[in-house]
XYZ file of C-alpha atoms in Angstrom:
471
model
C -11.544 4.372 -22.636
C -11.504 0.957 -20.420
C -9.623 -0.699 -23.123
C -9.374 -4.483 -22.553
C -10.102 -6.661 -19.339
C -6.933 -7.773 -19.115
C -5.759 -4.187 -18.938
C -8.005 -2.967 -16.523
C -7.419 -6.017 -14.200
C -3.894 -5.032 -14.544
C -3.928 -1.663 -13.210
C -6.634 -2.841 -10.469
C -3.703 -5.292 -9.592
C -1.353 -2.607 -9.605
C -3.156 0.096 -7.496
C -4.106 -2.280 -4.741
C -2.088 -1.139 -1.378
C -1.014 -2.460 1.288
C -0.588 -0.561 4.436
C 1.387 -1.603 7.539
C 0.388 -0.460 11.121
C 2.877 -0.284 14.090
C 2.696 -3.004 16.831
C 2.667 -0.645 19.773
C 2.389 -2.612 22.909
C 2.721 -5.586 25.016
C 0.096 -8.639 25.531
C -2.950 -7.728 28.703
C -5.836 -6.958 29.192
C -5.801 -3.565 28.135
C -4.721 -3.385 24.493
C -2.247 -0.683 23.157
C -3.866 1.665 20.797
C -2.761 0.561 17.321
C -3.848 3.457 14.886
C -0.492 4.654 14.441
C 1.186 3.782 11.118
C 5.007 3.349 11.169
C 7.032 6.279 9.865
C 8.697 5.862 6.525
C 11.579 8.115 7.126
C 14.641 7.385 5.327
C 16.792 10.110 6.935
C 15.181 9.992 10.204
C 14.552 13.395 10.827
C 11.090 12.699 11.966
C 9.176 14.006 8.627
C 7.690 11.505 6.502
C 8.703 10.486 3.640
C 7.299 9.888 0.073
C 8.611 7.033 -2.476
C 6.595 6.796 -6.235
C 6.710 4.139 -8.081
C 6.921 5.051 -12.248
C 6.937 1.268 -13.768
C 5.125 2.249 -17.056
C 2.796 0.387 -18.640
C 3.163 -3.664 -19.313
C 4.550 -3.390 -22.793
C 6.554 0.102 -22.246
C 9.729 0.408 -23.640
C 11.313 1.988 -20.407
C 12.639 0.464 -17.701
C 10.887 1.343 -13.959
C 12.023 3.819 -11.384
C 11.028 4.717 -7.955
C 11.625 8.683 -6.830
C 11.803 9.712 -3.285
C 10.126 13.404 -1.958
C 11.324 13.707 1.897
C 9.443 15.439 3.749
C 9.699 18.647 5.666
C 8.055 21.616 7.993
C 6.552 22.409 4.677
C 5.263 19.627 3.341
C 7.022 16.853 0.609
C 10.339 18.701 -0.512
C 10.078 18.125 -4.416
C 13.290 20.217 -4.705
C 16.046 17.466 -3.423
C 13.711 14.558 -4.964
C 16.004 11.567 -5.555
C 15.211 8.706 -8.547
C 16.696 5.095 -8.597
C 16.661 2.457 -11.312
C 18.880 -0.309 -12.155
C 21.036 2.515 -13.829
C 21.385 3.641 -10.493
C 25.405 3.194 -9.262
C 25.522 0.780 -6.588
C 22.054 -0.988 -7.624
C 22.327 -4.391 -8.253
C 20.960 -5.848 -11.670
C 20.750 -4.280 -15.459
C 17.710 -1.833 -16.408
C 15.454 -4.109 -18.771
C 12.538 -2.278 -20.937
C 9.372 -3.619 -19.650
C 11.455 -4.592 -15.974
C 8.831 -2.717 -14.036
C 11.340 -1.723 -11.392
C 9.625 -0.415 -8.357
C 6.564 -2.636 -9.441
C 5.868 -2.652 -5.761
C 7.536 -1.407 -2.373
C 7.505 -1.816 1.317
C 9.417 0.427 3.594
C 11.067 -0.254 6.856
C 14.017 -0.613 9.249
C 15.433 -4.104 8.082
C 18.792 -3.499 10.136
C 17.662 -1.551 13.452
C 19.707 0.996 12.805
C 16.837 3.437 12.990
C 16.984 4.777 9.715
C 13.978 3.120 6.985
C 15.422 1.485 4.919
C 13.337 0.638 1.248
C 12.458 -2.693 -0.648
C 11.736 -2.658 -4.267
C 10.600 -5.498 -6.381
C 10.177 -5.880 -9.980
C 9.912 -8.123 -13.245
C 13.794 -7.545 -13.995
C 15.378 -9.650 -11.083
C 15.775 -10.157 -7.532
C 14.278 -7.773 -5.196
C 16.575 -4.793 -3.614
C 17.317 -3.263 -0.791
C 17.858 0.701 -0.498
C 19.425 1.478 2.517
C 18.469 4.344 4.632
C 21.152 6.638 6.442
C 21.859 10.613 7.155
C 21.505 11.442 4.182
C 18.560 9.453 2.501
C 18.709 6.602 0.538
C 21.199 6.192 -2.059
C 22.402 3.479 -4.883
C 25.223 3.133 -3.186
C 26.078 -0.418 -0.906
C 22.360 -1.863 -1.693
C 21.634 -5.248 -1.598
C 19.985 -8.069 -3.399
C 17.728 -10.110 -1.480
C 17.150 -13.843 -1.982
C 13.483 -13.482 -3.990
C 12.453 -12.858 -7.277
C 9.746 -10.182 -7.452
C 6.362 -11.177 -5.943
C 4.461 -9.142 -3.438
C 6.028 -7.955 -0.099
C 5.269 -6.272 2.870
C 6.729 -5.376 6.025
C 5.618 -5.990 9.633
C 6.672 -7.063 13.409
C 5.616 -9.942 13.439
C 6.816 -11.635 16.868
C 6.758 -8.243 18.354
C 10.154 -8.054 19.518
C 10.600 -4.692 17.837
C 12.226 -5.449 14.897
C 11.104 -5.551 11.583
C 10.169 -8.217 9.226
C 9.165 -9.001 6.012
C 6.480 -11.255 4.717
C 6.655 -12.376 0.742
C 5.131 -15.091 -1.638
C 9.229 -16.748 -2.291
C 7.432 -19.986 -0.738
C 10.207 -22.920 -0.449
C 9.501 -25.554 -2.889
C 9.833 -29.079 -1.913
C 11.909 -31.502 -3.979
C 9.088 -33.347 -4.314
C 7.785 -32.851 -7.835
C 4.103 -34.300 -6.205
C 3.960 -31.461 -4.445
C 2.585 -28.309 -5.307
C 1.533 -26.314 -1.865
C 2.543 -22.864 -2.350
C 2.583 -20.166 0.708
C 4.188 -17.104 2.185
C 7.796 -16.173 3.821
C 8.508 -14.802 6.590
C 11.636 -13.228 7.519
C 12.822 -11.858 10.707
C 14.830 -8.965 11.805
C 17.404 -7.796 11.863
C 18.288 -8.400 8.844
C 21.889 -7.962 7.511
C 23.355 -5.487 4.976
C 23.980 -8.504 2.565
C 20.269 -8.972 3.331
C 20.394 -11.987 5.175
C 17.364 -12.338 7.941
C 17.959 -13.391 11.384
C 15.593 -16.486 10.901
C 12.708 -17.602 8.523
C 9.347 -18.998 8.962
C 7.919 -20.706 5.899
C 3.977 -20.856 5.866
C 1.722 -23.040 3.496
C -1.451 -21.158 2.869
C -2.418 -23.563 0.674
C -2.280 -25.449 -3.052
C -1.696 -24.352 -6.252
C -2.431 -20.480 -5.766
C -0.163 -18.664 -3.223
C -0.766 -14.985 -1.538
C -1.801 -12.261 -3.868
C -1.023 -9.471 -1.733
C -0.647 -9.236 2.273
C -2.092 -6.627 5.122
C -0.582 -6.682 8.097
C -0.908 -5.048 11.773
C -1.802 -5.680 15.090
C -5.620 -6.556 14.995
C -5.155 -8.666 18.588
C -3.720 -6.113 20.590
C -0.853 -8.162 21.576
C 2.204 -6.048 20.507
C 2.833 -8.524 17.320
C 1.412 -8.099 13.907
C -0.973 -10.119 12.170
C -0.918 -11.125 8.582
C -4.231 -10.946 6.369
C -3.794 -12.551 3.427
C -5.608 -12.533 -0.368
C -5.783 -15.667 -2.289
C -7.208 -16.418 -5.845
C -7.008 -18.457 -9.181
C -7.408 -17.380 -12.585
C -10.898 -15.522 -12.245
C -11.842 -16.239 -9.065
C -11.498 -14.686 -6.207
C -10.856 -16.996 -2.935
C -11.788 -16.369 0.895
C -8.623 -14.379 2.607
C -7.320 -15.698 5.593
C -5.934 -14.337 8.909
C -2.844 -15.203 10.537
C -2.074 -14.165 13.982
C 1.517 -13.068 14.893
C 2.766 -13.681 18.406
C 6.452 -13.860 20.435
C 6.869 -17.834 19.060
C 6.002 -16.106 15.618
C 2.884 -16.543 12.892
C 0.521 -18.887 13.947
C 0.312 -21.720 11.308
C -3.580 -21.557 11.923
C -5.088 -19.361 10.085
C -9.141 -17.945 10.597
C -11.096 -18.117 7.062
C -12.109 -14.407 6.248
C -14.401 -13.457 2.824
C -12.598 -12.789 0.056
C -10.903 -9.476 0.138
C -8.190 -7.510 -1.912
C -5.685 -4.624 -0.549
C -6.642 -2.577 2.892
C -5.525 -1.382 6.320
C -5.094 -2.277 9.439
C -5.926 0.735 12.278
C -7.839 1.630 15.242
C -10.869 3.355 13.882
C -12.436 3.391 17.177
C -9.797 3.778 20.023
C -10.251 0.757 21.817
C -6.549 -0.442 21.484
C -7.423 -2.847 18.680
C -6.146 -2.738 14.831
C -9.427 -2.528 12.398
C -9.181 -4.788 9.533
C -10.859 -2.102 7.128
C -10.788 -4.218 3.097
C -11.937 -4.024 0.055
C -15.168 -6.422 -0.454
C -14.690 -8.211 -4.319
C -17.090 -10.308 -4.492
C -15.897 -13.834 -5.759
C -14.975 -13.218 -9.184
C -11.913 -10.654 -9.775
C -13.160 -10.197 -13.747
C -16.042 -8.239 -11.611
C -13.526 -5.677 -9.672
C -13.480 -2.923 -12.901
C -16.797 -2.912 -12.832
C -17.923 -2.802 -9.258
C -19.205 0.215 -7.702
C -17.316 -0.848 -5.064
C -17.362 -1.517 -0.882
C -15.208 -1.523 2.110
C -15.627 -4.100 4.603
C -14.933 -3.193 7.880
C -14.254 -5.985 10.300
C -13.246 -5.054 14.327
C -10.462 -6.103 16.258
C -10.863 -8.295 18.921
C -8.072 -10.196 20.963
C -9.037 -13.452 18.916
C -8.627 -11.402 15.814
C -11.230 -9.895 13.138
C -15.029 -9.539 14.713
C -17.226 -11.690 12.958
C -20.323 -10.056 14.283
C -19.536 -6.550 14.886
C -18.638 -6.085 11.218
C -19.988 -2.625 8.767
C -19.793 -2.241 4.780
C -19.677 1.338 3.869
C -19.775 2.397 0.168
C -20.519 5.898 -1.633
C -24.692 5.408 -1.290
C -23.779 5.203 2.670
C -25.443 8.598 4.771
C -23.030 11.231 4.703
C -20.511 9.993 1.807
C -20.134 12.451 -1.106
C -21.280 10.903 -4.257
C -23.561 8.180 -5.797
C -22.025 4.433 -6.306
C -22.040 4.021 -10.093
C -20.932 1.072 -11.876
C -16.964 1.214 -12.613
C -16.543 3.097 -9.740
C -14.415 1.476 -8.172
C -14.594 2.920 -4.394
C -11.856 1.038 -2.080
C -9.834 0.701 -4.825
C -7.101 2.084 -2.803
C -7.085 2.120 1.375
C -5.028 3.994 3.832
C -5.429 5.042 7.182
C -3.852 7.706 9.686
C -5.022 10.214 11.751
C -5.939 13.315 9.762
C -7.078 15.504 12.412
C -5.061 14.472 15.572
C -7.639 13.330 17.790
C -6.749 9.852 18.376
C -8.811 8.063 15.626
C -7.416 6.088 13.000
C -9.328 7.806 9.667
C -9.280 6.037 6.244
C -8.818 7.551 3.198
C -10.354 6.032 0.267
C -9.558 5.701 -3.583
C -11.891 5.825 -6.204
C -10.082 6.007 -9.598
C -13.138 4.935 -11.748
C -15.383 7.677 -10.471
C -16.995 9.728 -13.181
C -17.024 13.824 -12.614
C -20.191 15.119 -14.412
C -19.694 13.945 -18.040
C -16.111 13.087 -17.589
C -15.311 9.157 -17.299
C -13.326 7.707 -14.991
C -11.534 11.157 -14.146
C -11.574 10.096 -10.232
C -11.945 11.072 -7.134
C -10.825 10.665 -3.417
C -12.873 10.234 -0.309
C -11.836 10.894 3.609
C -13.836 8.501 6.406
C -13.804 9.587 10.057
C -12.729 7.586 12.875
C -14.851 7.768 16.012
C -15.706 6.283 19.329
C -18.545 4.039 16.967
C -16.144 3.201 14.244
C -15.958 4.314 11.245
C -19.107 5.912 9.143
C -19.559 8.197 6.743
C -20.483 11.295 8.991
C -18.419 14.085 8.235
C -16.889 12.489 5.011
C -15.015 14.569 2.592
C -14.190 14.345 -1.148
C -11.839 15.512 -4.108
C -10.753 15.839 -7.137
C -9.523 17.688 -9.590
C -12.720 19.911 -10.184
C -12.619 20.387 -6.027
C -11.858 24.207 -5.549
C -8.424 24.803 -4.696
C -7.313 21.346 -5.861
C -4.836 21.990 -9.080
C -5.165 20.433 -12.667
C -8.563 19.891 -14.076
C -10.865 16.596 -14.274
C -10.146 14.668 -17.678
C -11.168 11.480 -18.908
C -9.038 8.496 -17.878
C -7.222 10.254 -15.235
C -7.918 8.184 -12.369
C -6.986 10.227 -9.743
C -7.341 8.619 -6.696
C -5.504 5.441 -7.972
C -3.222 5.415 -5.011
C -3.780 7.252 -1.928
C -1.519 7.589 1.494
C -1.783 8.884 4.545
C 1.270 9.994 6.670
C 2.638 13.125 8.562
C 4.975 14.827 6.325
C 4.873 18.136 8.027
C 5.320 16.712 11.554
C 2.464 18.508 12.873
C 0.870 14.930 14.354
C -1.973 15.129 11.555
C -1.745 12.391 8.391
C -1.685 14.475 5.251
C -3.211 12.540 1.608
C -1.094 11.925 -1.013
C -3.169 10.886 -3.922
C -1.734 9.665 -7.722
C -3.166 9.911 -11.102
C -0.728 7.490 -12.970
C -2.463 8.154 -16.510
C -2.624 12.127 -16.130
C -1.136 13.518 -18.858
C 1.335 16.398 -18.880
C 3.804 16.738 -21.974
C 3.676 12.944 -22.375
C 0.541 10.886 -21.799
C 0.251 8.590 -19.248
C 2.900 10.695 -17.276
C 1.396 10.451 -13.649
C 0.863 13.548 -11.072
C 0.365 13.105 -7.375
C -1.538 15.660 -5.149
C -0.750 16.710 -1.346
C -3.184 17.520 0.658
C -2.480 18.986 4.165
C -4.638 17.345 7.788
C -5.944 19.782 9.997
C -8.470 19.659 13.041
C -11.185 20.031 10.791
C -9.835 17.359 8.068
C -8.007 17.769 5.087
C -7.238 21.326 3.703
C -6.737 22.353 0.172
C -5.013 25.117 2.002
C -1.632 24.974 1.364
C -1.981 21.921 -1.489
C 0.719 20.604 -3.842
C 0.935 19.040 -6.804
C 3.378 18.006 -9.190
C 4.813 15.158 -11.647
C 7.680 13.314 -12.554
C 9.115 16.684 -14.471
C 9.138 18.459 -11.393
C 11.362 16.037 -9.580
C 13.806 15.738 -12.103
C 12.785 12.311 -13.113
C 11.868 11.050 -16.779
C 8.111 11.490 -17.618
C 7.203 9.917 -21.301
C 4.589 7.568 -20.374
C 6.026 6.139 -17.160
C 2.794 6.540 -14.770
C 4.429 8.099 -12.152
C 2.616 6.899 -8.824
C 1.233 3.580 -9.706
C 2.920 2.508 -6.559
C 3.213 4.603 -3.188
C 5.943 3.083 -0.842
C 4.362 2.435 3.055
């Protein structure tokens, strides 16, 4: 069942991604193609890899943990899966009940030392950093950064090739008058006592900060841009786009409607990032109940088109299904190119989608890139009930939830990851995620994983394992 709107806003809050897109090029004329999303590969062997996030629910009695799959010629390697908590040796902090530990992620070299490197932010203390080496991440010589929870995310932001991190830990003024609240940014490289080389503190504007970030390079320019989501109690403000350059973030922003979660890629090869959103509405009470829409808006050098714009939803030509109410499509972006031929495709969560009578069991949809953009020709879909896809459709399972894109195989086609976090397995509420391999033709069911938090070794009672995937 829905239960309550507070709970349902909570795991629409928690599902919402944010996906970063490499900055792949200089400022001219001629834009570098930006549909490439940066690898997360903690070992740098040149496979992908896979962090899930396993926070539990708000009043769990269990603190959070995030486990790591790397990947491999095969696919995600669930046989050397790693887990980290607080409990971890060498983490910083105590594990809390209720903490929420891995409540969200962002990945990325903070040091330059070519190995990603992992951020992790929760309810029990000041974010953490997991450093990446040889071997992986481990516990071991982590670091506390300077912020308290809050949403992060990770970009290149004066395109100078290192990476950076944008976050809500807005500097207040002494001033007890003043009230303007804003974003963070902090530029590479960073230390490994995770000091940045230099910050850049950003009012956005007063008495609501950032509720979530997407960045990459929409202008073409070889810096990243910042799109960020704003709102008050209920309702839901207009986002606002911030451009990155070589001086850093442009103080300026341009007004955008209001938007939650998204990507940033190059749908249509023209050497521009996409800004490709969820469209809310004004009124976030409304999101559990929306059928839902994705806003597409163009990249241009002066940043998102506001002409050549496209909504696409599940009752546009060629997308499987019928928009219902609770549906929820675009409840989860991500975009990569599934079958290697240059376009940026989006994959596209729908956790509240009802499979024949069962409610809310959910589904995931694939959009095509192509030389127009993106539209729903040649759209796929699945779920559980999909032949070939494991496990079976059941109420409340809301598969779909979170879904990722990335080469794990290192065959240059994105592969899907998609989570359930309330599929149940011994334990309710356990979590399962679902691999699904790219191809020339799209995704294949050929050759499809799945597994849950048992399979990796990590605890499973209740946890939701894949409320959060790491990008």
């Amino acid at each position: 069942m829905r239960g309550s709107l507070a709970a349902a806003l909570a795991v629409t809050t928690l599902v919402t991604p944010l996906v970063l897109v490499a900055a792949t090029g200089s400022a001219s004329a001629a834009p570098a193609a930006a549909a490439r999303t940066p690898l997360v590969d903690f070992n740098h062997d040149g496979y992908a890899d896979l962090v899930f996030s396993a926070v539990g629910g708000y009043e769990e009695t269990t603190p959070g943990r995030v486990t790591v799959v790397y990947g491999s010629a095969s696919g995600p390697d669930t046989a050397h899966a790693k887990t980290f908590s607080r409990a971890t040796p060498g983490v910083p902090g105590d594990p809390r009940n209720g903490g929420r530990f891995g409540q969200e992620t962002a990945a990325a070299d903070l040091d330059g030392d070519r190995y990603t490197d992992l951020v992790v932010n929760g309810y029990d203390g000041k974010a953490v950093v997991l450093w990446g080496s040889a071997t992986g991440l481990s516990g071991q010589g982590s670091t506390e950064l300077l912020w308290n929870g809050g949403h992060v995310t990770a970009g290149d932001f004066n395109g100078d090739g290192k990476r950076d991190l944008v976050t809500v830990d807005f500097p207040r003024s002494d001033d007890p008058d003043n009230d303007d609240q804003g974003m963070l940014i902090s530029y590479g490289p960073f230390t490994r006592e995770g000091k940045a080389a230099s910050t850049q503190a950003i009012t956005t504007s007063r008495t609501f900060g950032p509720g979530g970030f997407v960045t990459g390079d929409i202008t073409g320019d070889g810096a990243d841009d910042i799109v960020s989501n704003h709102g008050f109690e209920e309702m839901a403000y207009g986002s606002k786009f911030w451009a990155g350059g070589k001086d850093g973030v442009s103080t300026t922003p341009k007004p955008l409607a209001a938007s939650v979660g998204g990507a940033i890629a190059d749908v249509d090869k023209d050497g521009y990032g996409d800004l490709i959103v969820r469209d809310i509405g004004n009124n976030f009470e409304d999101m559990p109940y929306q059928k839902g829409t994705i806003l597409i808006k163009y990249g241009t050098a002066n940043g998102p088109s506001t002409t050549r714009t496209a909504k696409i939803t599940q009752d546009t030509a060629g997308v499987p299904g019928v928009g219902e109410k609770g549906d929820e499509f675009g409840s989860s972006i991500s975009a990569g190119d599934v079958n290697g031929d240059g376009y940026a495709d989006v994959a596209v969560g729908i956790p509240g989608e009802d499979i024949g009578s069962v409610a809310d069991a959910g589904s995931t949809v694939l959009l095509k890139g192509s030389r127009t953009g993106l539209t729903g020709t040649g759209a796929q879909a699945f779920q559980q009930s999909t032949t070939g896809v494991p496990g079976v459709s059941e109420k409340e399972d809301k598969f779909g939830s979170q879904v990722l894109l990335s080469d794990t195989n290192k065959d240059g086609k994105a592969d899907l990851t998609a989570t359930a976090p309330l599929e149940d397995n011994t334990y309710a509420d356990s979590g399962a995620a679902w691999h699904l391999r790219g191809a020339a033709g799209g995704l294949t069911v050929t050759g499809i994983t799945s597994f849950g938090p048992k399979a990796l070794g990590a605890p499973e009672k209740g946890v939701m394992f894949g409320t959060w995937l790491a990008r």
